[in-house]
mmCIF file of C-alpha atoms in Angstrom:
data_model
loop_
_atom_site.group_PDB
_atom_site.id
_atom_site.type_symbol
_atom_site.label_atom_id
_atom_site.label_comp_id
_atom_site.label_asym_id
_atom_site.label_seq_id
_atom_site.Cartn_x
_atom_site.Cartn_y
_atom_site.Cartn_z
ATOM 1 C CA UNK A 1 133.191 84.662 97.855
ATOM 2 C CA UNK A 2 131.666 83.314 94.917
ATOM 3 C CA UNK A 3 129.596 86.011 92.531
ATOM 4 C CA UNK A 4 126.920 86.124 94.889
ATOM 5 C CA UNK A 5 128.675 86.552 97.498
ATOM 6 C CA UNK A 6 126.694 89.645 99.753
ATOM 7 C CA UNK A 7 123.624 88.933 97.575
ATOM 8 C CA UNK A 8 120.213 88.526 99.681
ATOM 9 C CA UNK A 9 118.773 86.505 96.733
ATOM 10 C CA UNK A 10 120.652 83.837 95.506
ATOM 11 C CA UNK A 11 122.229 83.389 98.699
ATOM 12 C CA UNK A 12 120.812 79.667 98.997
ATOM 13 C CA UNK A 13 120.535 78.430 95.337
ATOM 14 C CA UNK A 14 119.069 74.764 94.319
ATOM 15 C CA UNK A 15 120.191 73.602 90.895
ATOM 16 C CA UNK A 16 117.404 70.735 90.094
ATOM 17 C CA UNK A 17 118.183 68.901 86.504
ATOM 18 C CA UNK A 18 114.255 68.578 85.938
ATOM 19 C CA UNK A 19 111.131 70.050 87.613
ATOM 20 C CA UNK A 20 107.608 70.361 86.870
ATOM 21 C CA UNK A 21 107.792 74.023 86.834
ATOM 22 C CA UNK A 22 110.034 76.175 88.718
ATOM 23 C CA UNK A 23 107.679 78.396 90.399
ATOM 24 C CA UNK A 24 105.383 75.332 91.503
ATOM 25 C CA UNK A 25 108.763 74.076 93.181
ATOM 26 C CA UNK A 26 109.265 76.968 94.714
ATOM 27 C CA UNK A 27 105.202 77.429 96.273
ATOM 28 C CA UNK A 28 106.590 74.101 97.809
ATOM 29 C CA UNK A 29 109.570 75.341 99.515
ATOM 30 C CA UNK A 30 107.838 78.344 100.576
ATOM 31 C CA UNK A 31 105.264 76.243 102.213
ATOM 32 C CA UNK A 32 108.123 74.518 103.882
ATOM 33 C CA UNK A 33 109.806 77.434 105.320
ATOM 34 C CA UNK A 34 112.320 78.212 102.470
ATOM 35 C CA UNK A 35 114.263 81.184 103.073
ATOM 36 C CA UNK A 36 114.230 84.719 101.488
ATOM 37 C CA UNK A 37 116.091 84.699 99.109
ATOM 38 C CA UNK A 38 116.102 81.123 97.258
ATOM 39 C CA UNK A 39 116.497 80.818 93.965
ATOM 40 C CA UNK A 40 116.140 77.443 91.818
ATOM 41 C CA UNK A 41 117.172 76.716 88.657
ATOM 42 C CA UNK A 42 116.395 74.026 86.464
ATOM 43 C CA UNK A 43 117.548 72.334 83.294
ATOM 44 C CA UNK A 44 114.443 71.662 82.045
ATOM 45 C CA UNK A 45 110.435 72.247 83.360
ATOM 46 C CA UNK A 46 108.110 69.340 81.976
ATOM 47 C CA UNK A 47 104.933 72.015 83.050
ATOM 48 C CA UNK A 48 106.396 75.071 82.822
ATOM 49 C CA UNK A 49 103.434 78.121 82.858
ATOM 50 C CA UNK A 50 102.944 81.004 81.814
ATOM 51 C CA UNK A 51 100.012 84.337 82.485
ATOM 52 C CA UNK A 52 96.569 83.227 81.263
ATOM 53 C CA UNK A 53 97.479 79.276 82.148
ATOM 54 C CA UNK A 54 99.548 79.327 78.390
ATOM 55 C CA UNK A 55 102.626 76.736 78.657
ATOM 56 C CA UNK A 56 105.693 77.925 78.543
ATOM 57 C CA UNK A 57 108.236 75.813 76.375
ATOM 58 C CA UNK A 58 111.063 74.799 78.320
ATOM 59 C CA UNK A 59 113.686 72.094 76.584
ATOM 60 C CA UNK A 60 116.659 70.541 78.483
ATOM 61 C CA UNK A 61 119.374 72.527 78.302
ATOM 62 C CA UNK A 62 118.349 75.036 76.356
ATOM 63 C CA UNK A 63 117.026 78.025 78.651
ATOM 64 C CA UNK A 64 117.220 79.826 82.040
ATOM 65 C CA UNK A 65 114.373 78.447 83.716
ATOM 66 C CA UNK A 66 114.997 80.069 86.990
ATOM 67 C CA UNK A 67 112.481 81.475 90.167
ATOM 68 C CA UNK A 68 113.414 83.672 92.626
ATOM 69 C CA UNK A 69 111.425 83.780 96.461
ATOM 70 C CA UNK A 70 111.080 86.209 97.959
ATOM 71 C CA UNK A 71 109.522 87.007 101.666
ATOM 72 C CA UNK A 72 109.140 91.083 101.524
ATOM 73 C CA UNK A 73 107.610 92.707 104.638
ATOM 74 C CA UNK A 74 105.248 94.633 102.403
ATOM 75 C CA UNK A 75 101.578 94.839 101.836
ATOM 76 C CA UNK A 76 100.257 93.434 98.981
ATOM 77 C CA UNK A 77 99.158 96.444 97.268
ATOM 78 C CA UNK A 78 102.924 97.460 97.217
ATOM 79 C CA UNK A 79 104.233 94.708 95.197
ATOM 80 C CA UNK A 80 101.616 94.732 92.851
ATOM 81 C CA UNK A 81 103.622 96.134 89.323
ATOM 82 C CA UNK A 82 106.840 93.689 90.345
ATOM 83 C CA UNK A 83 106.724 92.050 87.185
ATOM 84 C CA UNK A 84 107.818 94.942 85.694
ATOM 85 C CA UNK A 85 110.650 95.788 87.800
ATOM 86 C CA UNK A 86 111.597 92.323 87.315
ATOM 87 C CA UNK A 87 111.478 92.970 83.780
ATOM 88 C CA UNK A 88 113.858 96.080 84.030
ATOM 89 C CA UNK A 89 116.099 93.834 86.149
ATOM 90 C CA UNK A 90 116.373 91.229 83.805
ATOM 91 C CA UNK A 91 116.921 93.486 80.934
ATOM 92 C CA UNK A 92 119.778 94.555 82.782
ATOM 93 C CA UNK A 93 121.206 91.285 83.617
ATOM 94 C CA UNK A 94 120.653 90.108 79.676
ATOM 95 C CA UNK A 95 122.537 93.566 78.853
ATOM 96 C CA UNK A 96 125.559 92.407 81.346
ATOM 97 C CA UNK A 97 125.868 89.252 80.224
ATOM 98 C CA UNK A 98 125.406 89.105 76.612
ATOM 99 C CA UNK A 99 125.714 93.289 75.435
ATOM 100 C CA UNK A 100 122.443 92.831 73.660
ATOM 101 C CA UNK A 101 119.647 95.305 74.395
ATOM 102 C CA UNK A 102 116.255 93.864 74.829
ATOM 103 C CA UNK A 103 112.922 95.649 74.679
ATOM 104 C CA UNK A 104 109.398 94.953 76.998
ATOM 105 C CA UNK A 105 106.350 94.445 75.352
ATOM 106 C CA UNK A 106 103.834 95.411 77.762
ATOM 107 C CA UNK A 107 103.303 94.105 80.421
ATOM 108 C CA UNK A 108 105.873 91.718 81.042
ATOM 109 C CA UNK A 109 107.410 89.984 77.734
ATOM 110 C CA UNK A 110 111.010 90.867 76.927
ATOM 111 C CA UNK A 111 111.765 91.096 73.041
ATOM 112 C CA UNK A 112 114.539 91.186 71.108
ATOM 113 C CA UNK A 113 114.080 91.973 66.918
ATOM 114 C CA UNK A 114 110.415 91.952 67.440
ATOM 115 C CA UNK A 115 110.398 88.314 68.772
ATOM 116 C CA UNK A 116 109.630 86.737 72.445
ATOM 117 C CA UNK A 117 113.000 86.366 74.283
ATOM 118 C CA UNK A 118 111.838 85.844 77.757
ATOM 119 C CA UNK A 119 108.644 85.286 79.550
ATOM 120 C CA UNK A 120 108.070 86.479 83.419
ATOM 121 C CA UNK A 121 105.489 85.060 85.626
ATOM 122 C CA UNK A 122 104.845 86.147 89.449
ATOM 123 C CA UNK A 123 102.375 84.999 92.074
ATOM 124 C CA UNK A 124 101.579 85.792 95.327
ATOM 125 C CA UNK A 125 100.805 83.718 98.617
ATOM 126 C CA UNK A 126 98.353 85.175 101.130
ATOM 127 C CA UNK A 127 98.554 84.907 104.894
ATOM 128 C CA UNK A 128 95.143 82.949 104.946
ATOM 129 C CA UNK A 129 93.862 84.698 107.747
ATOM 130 C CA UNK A 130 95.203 88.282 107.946
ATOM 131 C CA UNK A 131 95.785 88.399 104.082
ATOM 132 C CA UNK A 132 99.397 89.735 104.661
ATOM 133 C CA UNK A 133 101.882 89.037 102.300
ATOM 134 C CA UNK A 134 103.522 85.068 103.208
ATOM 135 C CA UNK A 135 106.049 85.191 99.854
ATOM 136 C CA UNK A 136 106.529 85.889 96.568
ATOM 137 C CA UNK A 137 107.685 84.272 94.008
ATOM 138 C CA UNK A 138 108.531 85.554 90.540
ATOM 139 C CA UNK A 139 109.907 82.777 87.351
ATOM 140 C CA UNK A 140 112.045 83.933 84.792
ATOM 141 C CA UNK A 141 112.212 81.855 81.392
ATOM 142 C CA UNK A 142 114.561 83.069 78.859
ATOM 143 C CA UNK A 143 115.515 81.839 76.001
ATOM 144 C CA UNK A 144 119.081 80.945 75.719
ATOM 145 C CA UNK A 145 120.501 78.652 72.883
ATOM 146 C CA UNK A 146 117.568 77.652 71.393
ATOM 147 C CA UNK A 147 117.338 77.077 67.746
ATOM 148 C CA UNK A 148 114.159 77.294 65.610
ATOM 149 C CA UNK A 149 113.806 73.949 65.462
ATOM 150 C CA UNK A 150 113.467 73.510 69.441
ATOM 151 C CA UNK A 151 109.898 76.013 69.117
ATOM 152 C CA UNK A 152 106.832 74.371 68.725
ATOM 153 C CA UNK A 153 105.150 75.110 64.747
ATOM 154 C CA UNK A 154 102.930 77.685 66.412
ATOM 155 C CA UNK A 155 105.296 79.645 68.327
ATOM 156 C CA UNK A 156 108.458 79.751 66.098
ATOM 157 C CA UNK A 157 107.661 83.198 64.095
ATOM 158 C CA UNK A 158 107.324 84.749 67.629
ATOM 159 C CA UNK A 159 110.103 83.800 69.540
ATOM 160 C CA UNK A 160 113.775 83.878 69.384
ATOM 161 C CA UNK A 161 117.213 83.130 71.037
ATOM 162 C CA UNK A 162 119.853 85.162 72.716
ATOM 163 C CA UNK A 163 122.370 82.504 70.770
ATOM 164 C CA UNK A 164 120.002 83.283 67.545
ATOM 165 C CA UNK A 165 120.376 87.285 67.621
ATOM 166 C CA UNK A 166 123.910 86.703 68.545
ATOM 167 C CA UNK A 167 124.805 84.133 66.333
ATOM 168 C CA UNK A 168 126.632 81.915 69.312
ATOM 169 C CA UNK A 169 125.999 80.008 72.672
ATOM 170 C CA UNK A 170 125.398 82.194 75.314
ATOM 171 C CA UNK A 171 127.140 80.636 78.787
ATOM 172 C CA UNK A 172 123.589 80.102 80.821
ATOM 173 C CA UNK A 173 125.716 80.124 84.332
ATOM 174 C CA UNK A 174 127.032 83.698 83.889
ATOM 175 C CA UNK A 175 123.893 84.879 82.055
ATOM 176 C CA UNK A 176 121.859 83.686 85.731
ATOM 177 C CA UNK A 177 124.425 85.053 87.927
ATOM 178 C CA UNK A 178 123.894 88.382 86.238
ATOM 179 C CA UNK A 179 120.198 88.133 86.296
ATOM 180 C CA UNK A 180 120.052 86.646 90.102
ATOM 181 C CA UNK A 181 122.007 89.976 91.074
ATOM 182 C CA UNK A 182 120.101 92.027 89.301
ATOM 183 C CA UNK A 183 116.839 90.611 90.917
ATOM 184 C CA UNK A 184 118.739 91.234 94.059
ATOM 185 C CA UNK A 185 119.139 94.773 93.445
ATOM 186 C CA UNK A 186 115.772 95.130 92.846
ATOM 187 C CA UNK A 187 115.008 93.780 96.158
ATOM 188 C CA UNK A 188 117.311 96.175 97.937
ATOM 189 C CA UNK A 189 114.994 98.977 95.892
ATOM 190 C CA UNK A 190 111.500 97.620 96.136
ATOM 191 C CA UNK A 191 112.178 97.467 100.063
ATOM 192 C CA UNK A 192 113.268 100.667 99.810
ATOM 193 C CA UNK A 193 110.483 102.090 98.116
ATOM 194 C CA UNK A 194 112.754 103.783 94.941
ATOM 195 C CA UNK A 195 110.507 102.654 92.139
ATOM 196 C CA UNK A 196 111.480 105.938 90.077
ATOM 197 C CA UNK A 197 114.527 104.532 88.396
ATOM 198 C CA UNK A 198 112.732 100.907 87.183
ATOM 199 C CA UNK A 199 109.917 103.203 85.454
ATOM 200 C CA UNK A 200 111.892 104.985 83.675
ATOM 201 C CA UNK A 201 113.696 102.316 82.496
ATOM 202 C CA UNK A 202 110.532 100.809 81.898
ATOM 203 C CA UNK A 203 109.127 103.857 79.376
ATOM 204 C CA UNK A 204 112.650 103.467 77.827
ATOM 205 C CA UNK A 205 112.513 100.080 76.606
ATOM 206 C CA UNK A 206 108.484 99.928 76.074
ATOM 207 C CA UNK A 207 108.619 98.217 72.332
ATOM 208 C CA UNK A 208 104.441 99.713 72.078
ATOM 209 C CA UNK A 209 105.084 103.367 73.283
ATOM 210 C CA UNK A 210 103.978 105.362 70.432
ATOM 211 C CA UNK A 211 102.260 103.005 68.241
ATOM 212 C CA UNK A 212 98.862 101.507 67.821
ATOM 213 C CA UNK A 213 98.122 98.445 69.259
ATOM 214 C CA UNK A 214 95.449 95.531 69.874
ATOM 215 C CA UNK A 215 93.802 95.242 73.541
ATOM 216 C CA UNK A 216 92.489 92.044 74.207
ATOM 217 C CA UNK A 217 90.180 91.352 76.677
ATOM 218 C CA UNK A 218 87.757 88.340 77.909
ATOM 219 C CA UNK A 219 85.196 90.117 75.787
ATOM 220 C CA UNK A 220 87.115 90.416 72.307
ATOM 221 C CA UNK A 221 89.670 93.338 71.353
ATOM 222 C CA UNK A 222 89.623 96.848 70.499
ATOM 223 C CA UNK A 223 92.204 99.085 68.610
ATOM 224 C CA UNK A 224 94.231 101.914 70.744
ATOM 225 C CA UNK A 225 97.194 103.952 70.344
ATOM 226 C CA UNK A 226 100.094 103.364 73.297
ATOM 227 C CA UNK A 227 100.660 106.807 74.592
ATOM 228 C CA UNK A 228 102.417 106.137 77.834
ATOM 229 C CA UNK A 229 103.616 104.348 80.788
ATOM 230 C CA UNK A 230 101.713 105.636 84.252
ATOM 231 C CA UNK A 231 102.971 105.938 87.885
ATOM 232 C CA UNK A 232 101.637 102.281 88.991
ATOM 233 C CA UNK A 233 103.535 100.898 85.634
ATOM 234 C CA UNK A 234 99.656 101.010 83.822
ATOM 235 C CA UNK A 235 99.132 101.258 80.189
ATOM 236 C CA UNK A 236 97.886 104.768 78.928
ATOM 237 C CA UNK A 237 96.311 104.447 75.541
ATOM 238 C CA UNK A 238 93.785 106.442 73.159
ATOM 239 C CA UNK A 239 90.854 104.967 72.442
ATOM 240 C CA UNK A 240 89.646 104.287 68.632
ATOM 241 C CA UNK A 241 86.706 107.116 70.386
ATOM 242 C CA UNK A 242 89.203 109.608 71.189
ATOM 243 C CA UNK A 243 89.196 108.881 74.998
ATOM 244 C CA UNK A 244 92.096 108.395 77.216
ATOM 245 C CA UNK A 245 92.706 105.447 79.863
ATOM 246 C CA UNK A 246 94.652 103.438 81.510
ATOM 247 C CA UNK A 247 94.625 99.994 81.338
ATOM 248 C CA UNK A 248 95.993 97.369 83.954
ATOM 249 C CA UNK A 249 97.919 94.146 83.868
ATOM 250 C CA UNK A 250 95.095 91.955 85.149
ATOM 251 C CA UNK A 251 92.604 93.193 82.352
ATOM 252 C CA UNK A 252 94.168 92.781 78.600
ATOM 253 C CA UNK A 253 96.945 91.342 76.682
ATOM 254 C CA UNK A 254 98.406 94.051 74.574
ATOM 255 C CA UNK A 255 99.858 92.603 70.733
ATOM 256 C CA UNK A 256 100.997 94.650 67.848
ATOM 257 C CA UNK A 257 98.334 95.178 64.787
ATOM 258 C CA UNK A 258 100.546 93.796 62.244
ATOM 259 C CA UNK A 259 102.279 90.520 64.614
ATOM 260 C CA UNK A 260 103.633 90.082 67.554
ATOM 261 C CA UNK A 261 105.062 93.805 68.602
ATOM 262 C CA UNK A 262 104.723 95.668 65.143
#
């Protein structure tokens, strides 16, 4: 009766002091027969990765480097926008935990005062021969009690802390059981098909809604106003020619004019 107790995900847990990257690990397990559900958690990732093959800084001790697995009997087409219900859900759990409100920077960075707070990454495996869904697998880095000083040069006016907007150490056991149970709830929803309450949540914490921002693609960038959020959890902006589209996950990174969200 622990606090997971009932709790589909979470309900085996493996606790690893150091890992090449969380979600690798868990692409392991899942090729070994792991069971819905597992989550691992790490003290530290010596490869840790994030979209775009970008690192993702991960000291000892400092974060919650944690991946979830997950073996939904979905198509693929219907997971497709779970990185932002995963977003939502870890919003939630940071809310829980700490009583600080985060924002998402579309698609799937979670900000606090403007700065990077947590970075989500999820991947897919493939049945190789009916291109069902086999698991997956969605990593969670946030950071916890970092100071300054433990982000690289390049990435320190970007990022921040929960213990730096809060001005203390946050307790990174409590702050993953909140999270693990709110990726659990999720699961309970995305099975379910109830999508309606993780957009809106979504278009309530979008930190670009409503201003103009920079889309970059493979073949340079282009300025656009942020209108909305769609259905499929797409990017609706206006175009520097007047038009209106929508603009997918897969296709641009989306950054502030002025820095990082502004």
């Amino acid at each position: 009766s622990g606090p997971l107790s009932g709790c589909r995900v979470g309900g085996s847990l493996m606790c690893l002091e150091t890992i090449d990257s969380t979600n690798t690990e868990a692409k392991r397990q899942a090729m070994a027969g792991a069971p819905d559900g597992l989550v691992i958690v790490s003290e530290e990732q010596t490869g840790g990765r994030g979209r775009r093959g970008r690192s993702f800084q991960s000291p000892k001790g400092k974060g919650l480097y944690l991946t979830a697995l997950l073996r939904p009997r979905l198509d693929p087409s219907q997971v497709a926008d779970i990185t932002a219900w995963v977003a939502v859900a870890v919003c939630d759990g940071i809310e829980a935990a700490c009583g600080v409100r985060p924002q998402i920077k579309w698609t799937n960075d979670l900000v606090l005062e403007g700065r990077k707070l947590c970075g989500i990454l999820t991947e897919l495996g493939l049945e190789s021969e009916s291109n069902d869904l086999d698991y997956l697998i969605t990593g969670i880095g946030i950071n916890v009690n970092h100071t300054p000083e433990d982000f690289d040069a390049e990435v320190r006016p970007i990022a921040t802390s929960l213990a730096q907007a809060l001005g203390r150490p946050v307790s990174r056991p409590a702050l993953a059981a909140e999270v693990i149970r709110e990726v659990d709830r999720l699961y309970a929803a995305l099975a379910a098909g109830e999508s309606g309450p993780y957009l809106t949540e979504y278009r309530r914490r979008g930190v670009n809604l409503g201003r103009t921002v920079r889309l970059l693609g493979p073949d340079g960038g282009e300025t656009a106003e942020a209108l909305d959020i769609d259905g499929d959890f797409g990017l609706v902006v206006r175009t520097a020619d007047g038009g209106i589209r929508t603009v997918r996950s897969g296709e641009v990174s989306v950054r502030g004019l002025y820095g990082y969200t502004e």
